[in-house]
């Protein structure tokens, strides 16, 4: 896909016109980034936000003990750090490339100037930020009301979409554990449990779904509080 195609599929810019695309392309900068590069650190002054064109980026926080907690894995066509250009103007987490990536960087000043001049872009941005907020609320609900098996099932169901035959994990199981708010040992036990119950079959990163109905039921279950 071209860079304009990437921007058009981004939820922040749904419904943009051809003229809007030209304006966006005029301020964005393309960056080729190698694997494992830190894009910004928590608390650093925000200079702009990113759209992933190719590759993957993880957004994470570190505990006082240095333990990593992955908040999001960002895939092509999605933004990150967009909310940071508002409020106190600081990045709320770390961002690091998981593989060699092509990124579109939108500098803060130039982008905010566009919003002042073009109201539709501002409306689209509000809608996109609302979607991000809903994702955070869902993540909090999962951590609060669902145990690890339900969180894993919910993730696999979301990854499988309508097919629900097999899915391929887009990153390592250690990263998945962090994303689900648990540790690798607990996640491994959960995979074994679902395998023993013949709900899934695990072959490396490929997860074959043997019983979609039970997996969906598990995804919708809540833990006792």
mmCIF file of N, CA, C and O in Angstrom, residues 95-151:
data_model
loop_
_atom_site.group_PDB
_atom_site.id
_atom_site.type_symbol
_atom_site.label_atom_id
_atom_site.label_comp_id
_atom_site.label_asym_id
_atom_site.label_seq_id
_atom_site.Cartn_x
_atom_site.Cartn_y
_atom_site.Cartn_z
ATOM 1 N N UNK A 95 7.911 3.453 23.942
ATOM 2 C CA UNK A 95 7.572 2.825 22.660
ATOM 3 C C UNK A 95 8.841 2.283 22.034
ATOM 4 O O UNK A 95 9.867 2.968 21.994
ATOM 5 N N UNK A 96 8.764 1.040 21.558
ATOM 6 C CA UNK A 96 9.936 0.364 20.978
ATOM 7 C C UNK A 96 9.501 -0.492 19.797
ATOM 8 O O UNK A 96 8.469 -1.170 19.865
ATOM 9 N N UNK A 97 10.266 -0.480 18.728
ATOM 10 C CA UNK A 97 9.947 -1.307 17.564
ATOM 11 C C UNK A 97 10.233 -2.780 17.863
ATOM 12 O O UNK A 97 11.257 -3.117 18.449
ATOM 13 N N UNK A 98 9.309 -3.637 17.451
ATOM 14 C CA UNK A 98 9.498 -5.076 17.612
ATOM 15 C C UNK A 98 10.181 -5.697 16.402
ATOM 16 O O UNK A 98 10.677 -6.819 16.471
ATOM 17 N N UNK A 99 10.165 -4.981 15.302
ATOM 18 C CA UNK A 99 10.841 -5.418 14.079
ATOM 19 C C UNK A 99 11.128 -4.179 13.243
ATOM 20 O O UNK A 99 10.671 -3.078 13.579
ATOM 21 N N UNK A 100 11.911 -4.357 12.203
ATOM 22 C CA UNK A 100 12.181 -3.226 11.317
ATOM 23 C C UNK A 100 10.853 -2.654 10.817
ATOM 24 O O UNK A 100 9.977 -3.406 10.372
ATOM 25 N N UNK A 101 10.693 -1.343 10.931
ATOM 26 C CA UNK A 101 9.392 -0.727 10.677
ATOM 27 C C UNK A 101 9.525 0.553 9.862
ATOM 28 O O UNK A 101 10.558 1.233 9.911
ATOM 29 N N UNK A 102 8.454 0.847 9.128
ATOM 30 C CA UNK A 102 8.314 2.147 8.479
ATOM 31 C C UNK A 102 7.235 2.912 9.227
ATOM 32 O O UNK A 102 6.106 2.421 9.375
ATOM 33 N N UNK A 103 7.589 4.088 9.718
ATOM 34 C CA UNK A 103 6.678 4.882 10.534
ATOM 35 C C UNK A 103 6.421 6.232 9.875
ATOM 36 O O UNK A 103 7.313 6.810 9.241
ATOM 37 N N UNK A 104 5.188 6.716 10.035
ATOM 38 C CA UNK A 104 4.855 8.081 9.643
ATOM 39 C C UNK A 104 4.801 8.914 10.914
ATOM 40 O O UNK A 104 4.047 8.589 11.839
ATOM 41 N N UNK A 105 5.613 9.958 10.968
ATOM 42 C CA UNK A 105 5.669 10.814 12.156
ATOM 43 C C UNK A 105 4.995 12.143 11.848
ATOM 44 O O UNK A 105 5.308 12.797 10.840
ATOM 45 N N UNK A 106 4.042 12.531 12.698
ATOM 46 C CA UNK A 106 3.340 13.802 12.556
ATOM 47 C C UNK A 106 3.809 14.748 13.661
ATOM 48 O O UNK A 106 3.450 14.559 14.826
ATOM 49 N N UNK A 107 4.615 15.749 13.321
ATOM 50 C CA UNK A 107 5.118 16.683 14.330
ATOM 51 C C UNK A 107 3.975 17.441 15.009
ATOM 52 O O UNK A 107 2.987 17.820 14.360
ATOM 53 N N UNK A 108 4.117 17.644 16.296
ATOM 54 C CA UNK A 108 3.054 18.239 17.102
ATOM 55 C C UNK A 108 2.604 19.595 16.573
ATOM 56 O O UNK A 108 1.414 19.812 16.326
ATOM 57 N N UNK A 109 3.509 20.539 16.408
ATOM 58 C CA UNK A 109 3.126 21.900 16.040
ATOM 59 C C UNK A 109 2.440 21.945 14.683
ATOM 60 O O UNK A 109 1.366 22.552 14.518
ATOM 61 N N UNK A 110 3.042 21.301 13.689
ATOM 62 C CA UNK A 110 2.480 21.319 12.350
ATOM 63 C C UNK A 110 1.101 20.666 12.306
ATOM 64 O O UNK A 110 0.186 21.144 11.635
ATOM 65 N N UNK A 111 0.948 19.561 13.069
ATOM 66 C CA UNK A 111 -0.338 18.870 13.060
ATOM 67 C C UNK A 111 -1.411 19.692 13.763
ATOM 68 O O UNK A 111 -2.550 19.796 13.268
ATOM 69 N N UNK A 112 -1.089 20.295 14.903
ATOM 70 C CA UNK A 112 -2.072 21.113 15.604
ATOM 71 C C UNK A 112 -2.476 22.329 14.773
ATOM 72 O O UNK A 112 -3.633 22.762 14.803
ATOM 73 N N UNK A 113 -1.534 22.867 14.032
ATOM 74 C CA UNK A 113 -1.873 23.970 13.127
ATOM 75 C C UNK A 113 -2.902 23.532 12.087
ATOM 76 O O UNK A 113 -3.830 24.285 11.738
ATOM 77 N N UNK A 114 -2.757 22.300 11.580
ATOM 78 C CA UNK A 114 -3.733 21.775 10.625
ATOM 79 C C UNK A 114 -5.116 21.673 11.259
ATOM 80 O O UNK A 114 -6.132 22.001 10.629
ATOM 81 N N UNK A 115 -5.171 21.213 12.504
ATOM 82 C CA UNK A 115 -6.455 21.069 13.177
ATOM 83 C C UNK A 115 -7.144 22.417 13.343
ATOM 84 O O UNK A 115 -8.371 22.517 13.226
ATOM 85 N N UNK A 116 -6.365 23.432 13.640
ATOM 86 C CA UNK A 116 -6.948 24.767 13.795
ATOM 87 C C UNK A 116 -7.564 25.257 12.490
ATOM 88 O O UNK A 116 -8.592 25.950 12.496
ATOM 89 N N UNK A 117 -6.976 24.867 11.383
ATOM 90 C CA UNK A 117 -7.435 25.372 10.087
ATOM 91 C C UNK A 117 -8.489 24.478 9.436
ATOM 92 O O UNK A 117 -9.222 24.933 8.562
ATOM 93 N N UNK A 118 -8.570 23.201 9.856
ATOM 94 C CA UNK A 118 -9.464 22.255 9.182
ATOM 95 C C UNK A 118 -10.254 21.476 10.232
ATOM 96 O O UNK A 118 -9.763 20.517 10.824
ATOM 97 N N UNK A 119 -11.499 21.872 10.416
ATOM 98 C CA UNK A 119 -12.321 21.335 11.506
ATOM 99 C C UNK A 119 -12.611 19.843 11.351
ATOM 100 O O UNK A 119 -12.715 19.124 12.349
ATOM 101 N N UNK A 120 -12.745 19.337 10.108
ATOM 102 C CA UNK A 120 -13.076 17.930 9.931
ATOM 103 C C UNK A 120 -11.964 17.029 10.461
ATOM 104 O O UNK A 120 -12.228 15.967 11.032
ATOM 105 N N UNK A 121 -10.740 17.434 10.290
ATOM 106 C CA UNK A 121 -9.625 16.663 10.842
ATOM 107 C C UNK A 121 -9.727 16.608 12.360
ATOM 108 O O UNK A 121 -9.465 15.567 12.987
ATOM 109 N N UNK A 122 -10.111 17.727 12.978
ATOM 110 C CA UNK A 122 -10.257 17.758 14.432
ATOM 111 C C UNK A 122 -11.367 16.823 14.894
ATOM 112 O O UNK A 122 -11.227 16.102 15.893
ATOM 113 N N UNK A 123 -12.484 16.784 14.154
ATOM 114 C CA UNK A 123 -13.592 15.891 14.493
ATOM 115 C C UNK A 123 -13.157 14.433 14.375
ATOM 116 O O UNK A 123 -13.462 13.596 15.233
ATOM 117 N N UNK A 124 -12.433 14.115 13.311
ATOM 118 C CA UNK A 124 -11.938 12.745 13.136
ATOM 119 C C UNK A 124 -11.008 12.352 14.273
ATOM 120 O O UNK A 124 -11.034 11.210 14.758
ATOM 121 N N UNK A 125 -10.168 13.281 14.705
ATOM 122 C CA UNK A 125 -9.230 12.989 15.772
ATOM 123 C C UNK A 125 -9.956 12.683 17.074
ATOM 124 O O UNK A 125 -9.598 11.745 17.793
ATOM 125 N N UNK A 126 -11.004 13.447 17.365
ATOM 126 C CA UNK A 126 -11.790 13.201 18.576
ATOM 127 C C UNK A 126 -12.398 11.808 18.544
ATOM 128 O O UNK A 126 -12.376 11.071 19.532
ATOM 129 N N UNK A 127 -12.934 11.423 17.383
ATOM 130 C CA UNK A 127 -13.526 10.086 17.251
ATOM 131 C C UNK A 127 -12.469 9.006 17.447
ATOM 132 O O UNK A 127 -12.713 7.983 18.098
ATOM 133 N N UNK A 128 -11.277 9.216 16.891
ATOM 134 C CA UNK A 128 -10.199 8.235 17.032
ATOM 135 C C UNK A 128 -9.724 8.112 18.463
ATOM 136 O O UNK A 128 -9.479 7.009 18.960
ATOM 137 N N UNK A 129 -9.606 9.240 19.158
ATOM 138 C CA UNK A 129 -9.182 9.211 20.556
ATOM 139 C C UNK A 129 -10.243 8.527 21.425
ATOM 140 O O UNK A 129 -9.909 7.838 22.393
ATOM 141 N N UNK A 130 -11.507 8.700 21.056
ATOM 142 C CA UNK A 130 -12.584 8.023 21.789
ATOM 143 C C UNK A 130 -12.472 6.511 21.642
ATOM 144 O O UNK A 130 -12.689 5.764 22.602
ATOM 145 N N UNK A 131 -12.098 6.066 20.445
ATOM 146 C CA UNK A 131 -11.905 4.628 20.221
ATOM 147 C C UNK A 131 -10.770 4.111 21.084
ATOM 148 O O UNK A 131 -10.878 3.034 21.697
ATOM 149 N N UNK A 132 -9.677 4.876 21.180
ATOM 150 C CA UNK A 132 -8.553 4.464 22.020
ATOM 151 C C UNK A 132 -8.970 4.381 23.480
ATOM 152 O O UNK A 132 -8.553 3.471 24.206
ATOM 153 N N UNK A 133 -9.799 5.330 23.914
ATOM 154 C CA UNK A 133 -10.278 5.322 25.295
ATOM 155 C C UNK A 133 -11.115 4.078 25.564
ATOM 156 O O UNK A 133 -10.982 3.444 26.620
ATOM 157 N N UNK A 134 -11.967 3.709 24.614
ATOM 158 C CA UNK A 134 -12.775 2.500 24.784
ATOM 159 C C UNK A 134 -11.891 1.265 24.885
ATOM 160 O O UNK A 134 -12.190 0.327 25.649
ATOM 161 N N UNK A 135 -10.794 1.238 24.134
ATOM 162 C CA UNK A 135 -9.876 0.102 24.209
ATOM 163 C C UNK A 135 -9.238 0.005 25.588
ATOM 164 O O UNK A 135 -9.077 -1.089 26.142
ATOM 165 N N UNK A 136 -8.875 1.160 26.164
ATOM 166 C CA UNK A 136 -8.304 1.166 27.502
ATOM 167 C C UNK A 136 -9.321 0.683 28.530
ATOM 168 O O UNK A 136 -8.991 -0.069 29.453
ATOM 169 N N UNK A 137 -10.571 1.115 28.386
ATOM 170 C CA UNK A 137 -11.615 0.691 29.314
ATOM 171 C C UNK A 137 -11.812 -0.822 29.238
ATOM 172 O O UNK A 137 -11.950 -1.510 30.254
ATOM 173 N N UNK A 138 -11.806 -1.356 28.008
ATOM 174 C CA UNK A 138 -11.923 -2.804 27.831
ATOM 175 C C UNK A 138 -10.764 -3.535 28.485
ATOM 176 O O UNK A 138 -10.947 -4.570 29.139
ATOM 177 N N UNK A 139 -9.558 -2.986 28.344
ATOM 178 C CA UNK A 139 -8.377 -3.601 28.953
ATOM 179 C C UNK A 139 -8.491 -3.612 30.470
ATOM 180 O O UNK A 139 -8.177 -4.614 31.129
ATOM 181 N N UNK A 140 -8.961 -2.517 31.049
ATOM 182 C CA UNK A 140 -9.139 -2.447 32.500
ATOM 183 C C UNK A 140 -10.198 -3.438 32.951
ATOM 184 O O UNK A 140 -10.034 -4.130 33.974
ATOM 185 N N UNK A 141 -11.306 -3.530 32.207
ATOM 186 C CA UNK A 141 -12.351 -4.491 32.544
ATOM 187 C C UNK A 141 -11.811 -5.915 32.531
ATOM 188 O O UNK A 141 -12.128 -6.730 33.410
ATOM 189 N N UNK A 142 -10.998 -6.248 31.515
ATOM 190 C CA UNK A 142 -10.432 -7.593 31.428
ATOM 191 C C UNK A 142 -9.566 -7.907 32.641
ATOM 192 O O UNK A 142 -9.639 -8.990 33.217
ATOM 193 N N UNK A 143 -8.705 -6.953 33.018
ATOM 194 C CA UNK A 143 -7.807 -7.177 34.150
ATOM 195 C C UNK A 143 -8.581 -7.289 35.459
ATOM 196 O O UNK A 143 -8.179 -8.015 36.372
ATOM 197 N N UNK A 144 -9.704 -6.570 35.550
ATOM 198 C CA UNK A 144 -10.469 -6.541 36.794
ATOM 199 C C UNK A 144 -11.424 -7.723 36.914
ATOM 200 O O UNK A 144 -11.528 -8.339 37.983
ATOM 201 N N UNK A 145 -12.105 -8.049 35.825
ATOM 202 C CA UNK A 145 -13.218 -8.982 35.917
ATOM 203 C C UNK A 145 -12.970 -10.340 35.256
ATOM 204 O O UNK A 145 -13.835 -11.207 35.329
ATOM 205 N N UNK A 146 -11.826 -10.523 34.595
ATOM 206 C CA UNK A 146 -11.573 -11.796 33.925
ATOM 207 C C UNK A 146 -10.256 -12.401 34.386
ATOM 208 O O UNK A 146 -9.262 -11.693 34.537
ATOM 209 N N UNK A 147 -10.256 -13.727 34.585
ATOM 210 C CA UNK A 147 -9.015 -14.400 34.944
ATOM 211 C C UNK A 147 -8.195 -14.632 33.674
ATOM 212 O O UNK A 147 -8.623 -14.307 32.560
ATOM 213 N N UNK A 148 -7.005 -15.213 33.842
ATOM 214 C CA UNK A 148 -6.095 -15.360 32.706
ATOM 215 C C UNK A 148 -6.682 -16.241 31.587
ATOM 216 O O UNK A 148 -6.572 -15.884 30.406
ATOM 217 N N UNK A 149 -7.314 -17.386 31.900
ATOM 218 C CA UNK A 149 -7.915 -18.168 30.804
ATOM 219 C C UNK A 149 -8.942 -17.368 30.003
ATOM 220 O O UNK A 149 -8.980 -17.462 28.777
ATOM 221 N N UNK A 150 -9.769 -16.583 30.685
ATOM 222 C CA UNK A 150 -10.774 -15.778 29.970
ATOM 223 C C UNK A 150 -10.113 -14.685 29.146
ATOM 224 O O UNK A 150 -10.541 -14.388 28.025
ATOM 225 N N UNK A 151 -9.043 -14.071 29.686
ATOM 226 C CA UNK A 151 -8.337 -13.036 28.930
ATOM 227 C C UNK A 151 -7.699 -13.622 27.681
ATOM 228 O O UNK A 151 -7.741 -13.028 26.603
#
